[in-house]
């Protein structure tokens, strides 16, 4: 049994080659512009806690600027993955925050976010971080309650999406044009 299990972990393919310089260039430009604009916008609200600079947005930047053609990067997934995950985490904290341990809330928020993203066909890996950020967040983040899915989440992903639409379509490479699909 152990041998069969270990065989499942054996590589089944080869490592992909490095992307062309043009793709790397536009990925860097998109990531820089996206996060820079989010930083400026965030500072206009509060210079102390960088309200719109969530770790999950950094991960989304890698996807939507670095791999704009993959399903995880498409607008439906970007918006839905973050939004549904934020809703799941707020629901859990509001309804079970006093009943469950922090560890259990963390695990449930990510697991249920994965479930909801699967069911709604909006899988976006950074959505799991969005859920976790709310559960482990400061009192200030948790005091947002049902506003959290709207701001910073919906507003932040909308800004990132708009920047991705501009930056990813500047390139002459049609394989880079974004999005592959909307819905």
CSV table of C-alpha atoms in Angstrom, one decimal:
chain,number,residue,atom,x,y,z
A,1,UNK,CA,0.0,0.0,0.0
A,2,UNK,CA,2.8,2.4,0.9
A,3,UNK,CA,4.6,1.7,-2.4
A,4,UNK,CA,1.4,2.5,-4.4
A,5,UNK,CA,0.9,5.7,-2.5
A,6,UNK,CA,4.4,6.8,-3.1
A,7,UNK,CA,4.1,6.0,-6.8
A,8,UNK,CA,1.2,8.5,-7.0
A,9,UNK,CA,3.7,11.2,-6.0
A,10,UNK,CA,6.1,10.5,-8.9
A,11,UNK,CA,6.3,13.1,-11.6
A,12,UNK,CA,4.0,12.6,-14.6
A,13,UNK,CA,5.4,15.2,-16.8
A,14,UNK,CA,8.3,17.6,-17.3
A,15,UNK,CA,8.7,21.1,-16.0
A,16,UNK,CA,7.4,23.8,-18.5
A,17,UNK,CA,10.0,26.1,-20.0
A,18,UNK,CA,10.4,29.7,-19.1
A,19,UNK,CA,7.9,32.1,-20.7
A,20,UNK,CA,9.0,34.4,-23.5
A,21,UNK,CA,10.5,37.8,-22.5
A,22,UNK,CA,7.4,39.6,-23.8
A,23,UNK,CA,5.1,37.7,-21.5
A,24,UNK,CA,7.4,38.2,-18.6
A,25,UNK,CA,7.6,41.9,-19.3
A,26,UNK,CA,3.8,42.4,-19.4
A,27,UNK,CA,3.4,40.3,-16.3
A,28,UNK,CA,5.8,42.5,-14.4
A,29,UNK,CA,4.2,45.7,-15.7
A,30,UNK,CA,0.7,44.5,-14.9
A,31,UNK,CA,1.6,43.4,-11.4
A,32,UNK,CA,3.4,46.7,-10.7
A,33,UNK,CA,0.6,48.9,-12.0
A,34,UNK,CA,-2.1,46.9,-10.4
A,35,UNK,CA,-0.6,46.8,-6.9
A,36,UNK,CA,0.7,50.5,-7.2
A,37,UNK,CA,-2.8,51.7,-8.0
A,38,UNK,CA,-4.2,49.7,-5.1
A,39,UNK,CA,-1.5,51.2,-2.8
A,40,UNK,CA,-2.4,54.7,-3.8
A,41,UNK,CA,-6.1,54.1,-3.5
A,42,UNK,CA,-5.5,52.4,-0.1
A,43,UNK,CA,-3.4,55.3,1.2
A,44,UNK,CA,-6.3,57.7,0.4
A,45,UNK,CA,-8.4,55.8,3.0
A,46,UNK,CA,-5.8,55.1,5.6
A,47,UNK,CA,-2.0,55.3,5.6
A,48,UNK,CA,-1.8,53.1,8.8
A,49,UNK,CA,-3.4,49.8,7.8
A,50,UNK,CA,-3.3,49.8,3.9
A,51,UNK,CA,-6.9,48.8,3.8
A,52,UNK,CA,-7.0,47.6,0.2
A,53,UNK,CA,-3.6,45.9,0.2
A,54,UNK,CA,-4.7,42.4,1.1
A,55,UNK,CA,-2.3,39.4,0.6
A,56,UNK,CA,-4.9,37.7,-1.5
A,57,UNK,CA,-4.8,40.6,-4.0
A,58,UNK,CA,-1.1,40.1,-4.4
A,59,UNK,CA,-1.8,36.4,-5.3
A,60,UNK,CA,-4.6,37.5,-7.7
A,61,UNK,CA,-2.1,39.9,-9.4
A,62,UNK,CA,0.2,36.9,-10.1
A,63,UNK,CA,-2.7,35.1,-11.8
A,64,UNK,CA,-4.4,37.9,-13.8
A,65,UNK,CA,-1.2,39.5,-15.0
A,66,UNK,CA,1.2,36.5,-15.0
A,67,UNK,CA,-1.2,33.9,-16.4
A,68,UNK,CA,-4.2,35.8,-17.9
A,69,UNK,CA,-5.2,32.9,-20.1
A,70,UNK,CA,-5.9,30.3,-17.3
A,71,UNK,CA,-9.4,29.6,-15.9
A,72,UNK,CA,-8.4,30.8,-12.4
A,73,UNK,CA,-7.6,34.3,-13.9
A,74,UNK,CA,-10.9,34.9,-15.7
A,75,UNK,CA,-13.2,37.7,-14.5
A,76,UNK,CA,-15.9,35.3,-13.3
A,77,UNK,CA,-13.3,33.5,-11.2
A,78,UNK,CA,-11.5,36.6,-10.0
A,79,UNK,CA,-14.7,38.3,-8.8
A,80,UNK,CA,-16.7,35.3,-7.7
A,81,UNK,CA,-13.8,33.5,-5.9
A,82,UNK,CA,-13.1,36.6,-3.8
A,83,UNK,CA,-16.7,37.6,-3.2
A,84,UNK,CA,-18.1,34.2,-2.3
A,85,UNK,CA,-15.1,33.5,0.0
A,86,UNK,CA,-15.6,36.9,1.8
A,87,UNK,CA,-19.3,36.1,2.3
A,88,UNK,CA,-18.5,32.6,3.7
A,89,UNK,CA,-16.0,34.0,6.2
A,90,UNK,CA,-18.3,36.8,7.4
A,91,UNK,CA,-21.1,34.3,7.8
A,92,UNK,CA,-19.0,32.0,9.8
A,93,UNK,CA,-17.6,34.7,12.1
A,94,UNK,CA,-20.9,36.3,12.6
A,95,UNK,CA,-22.8,33.1,13.4
A,96,UNK,CA,-20.1,30.9,14.9
A,97,UNK,CA,-17.4,33.2,16.1
A,98,UNK,CA,-18.2,32.8,19.7
A,99,UNK,CA,-18.9,29.1,19.5
A,100,UNK,CA,-15.9,27.7,17.6
A,101,UNK,CA,-12.2,28.0,18.1
A,102,UNK,CA,-10.1,30.2,15.8
A,103,UNK,CA,-8.4,27.2,14.4
A,104,UNK,CA,-11.7,25.6,13.5
A,105,UNK,CA,-13.1,28.9,12.0
A,106,UNK,CA,-9.9,29.2,9.9
A,107,UNK,CA,-10.2,25.6,8.5
A,108,UNK,CA,-14.0,26.0,7.9
A,109,UNK,CA,-13.7,29.3,6.2
A,110,UNK,CA,-11.2,28.0,3.6
A,111,UNK,CA,-12.8,24.6,3.2
A,112,UNK,CA,-16.3,26.0,2.7
A,113,UNK,CA,-14.9,28.7,0.4
A,114,UNK,CA,-13.4,26.0,-1.8
A,115,UNK,CA,-16.8,24.2,-1.8
A,116,UNK,CA,-18.7,27.3,-2.8
A,117,UNK,CA,-16.2,28.1,-5.5
A,118,UNK,CA,-16.5,24.6,-6.9
A,119,UNK,CA,-20.3,24.7,-6.8
A,120,UNK,CA,-20.4,28.2,-8.5
A,121,UNK,CA,-17.6,27.4,-11.0
A,122,UNK,CA,-15.6,30.4,-9.7
A,123,UNK,CA,-12.4,28.7,-8.4
A,124,UNK,CA,-9.8,31.4,-7.7
A,125,UNK,CA,-7.1,30.2,-5.3
A,126,UNK,CA,-6.6,33.6,-3.7
A,127,UNK,CA,-10.2,33.5,-2.6
A,128,UNK,CA,-9.1,31.1,0.2
A,129,UNK,CA,-6.8,33.8,1.5
A,130,UNK,CA,-9.6,36.3,1.3
A,131,UNK,CA,-11.7,34.1,3.6
A,132,UNK,CA,-8.8,33.5,6.0
A,133,UNK,CA,-7.9,37.2,6.2
A,134,UNK,CA,-11.3,38.1,7.6
A,135,UNK,CA,-11.3,35.2,10.1
A,136,UNK,CA,-7.8,36.0,11.5
A,137,UNK,CA,-8.1,39.8,10.8
A,138,UNK,CA,-7.9,42.5,13.4
A,139,UNK,CA,-10.9,43.9,15.2
A,140,UNK,CA,-11.0,46.7,12.6
A,141,UNK,CA,-11.3,44.2,9.7
A,142,UNK,CA,-14.0,42.1,11.5
A,143,UNK,CA,-15.9,45.2,12.5
A,144,UNK,CA,-16.6,45.7,8.8
A,145,UNK,CA,-19.0,42.7,8.9
A,146,UNK,CA,-21.1,42.5,5.8
A,147,UNK,CA,-19.3,45.5,4.3
A,148,UNK,CA,-16.1,43.4,3.9
A,149,UNK,CA,-17.4,41.6,0.8
A,150,UNK,CA,-18.1,45.0,-0.8
A,151,UNK,CA,-15.2,47.0,0.4
A,152,UNK,CA,-12.4,46.2,0.3
A,153,UNK,CA,-13.1,42.9,-1.6
A,154,UNK,CA,-15.5,43.8,-4.5
A,155,UNK,CA,-14.1,47.3,-4.9
A,156,UNK,CA,-10.5,46.0,-4.9
A,157,UNK,CA,-11.1,43.1,-7.4
A,158,UNK,CA,-13.0,45.5,-9.7
A,159,UNK,CA,-10.0,47.9,-9.7
A,160,UNK,CA,-7.6,45.0,-10.4
A,161,UNK,CA,-9.9,43.7,-13.2
A,162,UNK,CA,-10.0,47.1,-14.9
A,163,UNK,CA,-6.3,47.4,-14.8
A,164,UNK,CA,-5.9,43.8,-16.1
A,165,UNK,CA,-8.2,44.7,-19.0
A,166,UNK,CA,-6.0,47.6,-20.0
A,167,UNK,CA,-2.6,46.2,-19.4
A,168,UNK,CA,-3.2,42.7,-20.8
A,169,UNK,CA,-4.7,44.0,-24.0
A,170,UNK,CA,-1.9,46.5,-24.7
A,171,UNK,CA,0.3,43.6,-25.8
A,172,UNK,CA,0.3,42.7,-29.5
A,173,UNK,CA,0.4,39.0,-28.5
A,174,UNK,CA,-3.2,37.8,-29.0
A,175,UNK,CA,-2.6,34.8,-26.6
A,176,UNK,CA,-2.2,37.4,-23.9
A,177,UNK,CA,-5.4,39.3,-24.5
A,178,UNK,CA,-7.8,39.2,-21.6
A,179,UNK,CA,-10.3,37.8,-20.8
A,180,UNK,CA,-10.6,34.4,-22.5
A,181,UNK,CA,-14.3,34.5,-21.4
A,182,UNK,CA,-16.5,36.6,-19.1
A,183,UNK,CA,-19.1,34.2,-17.9
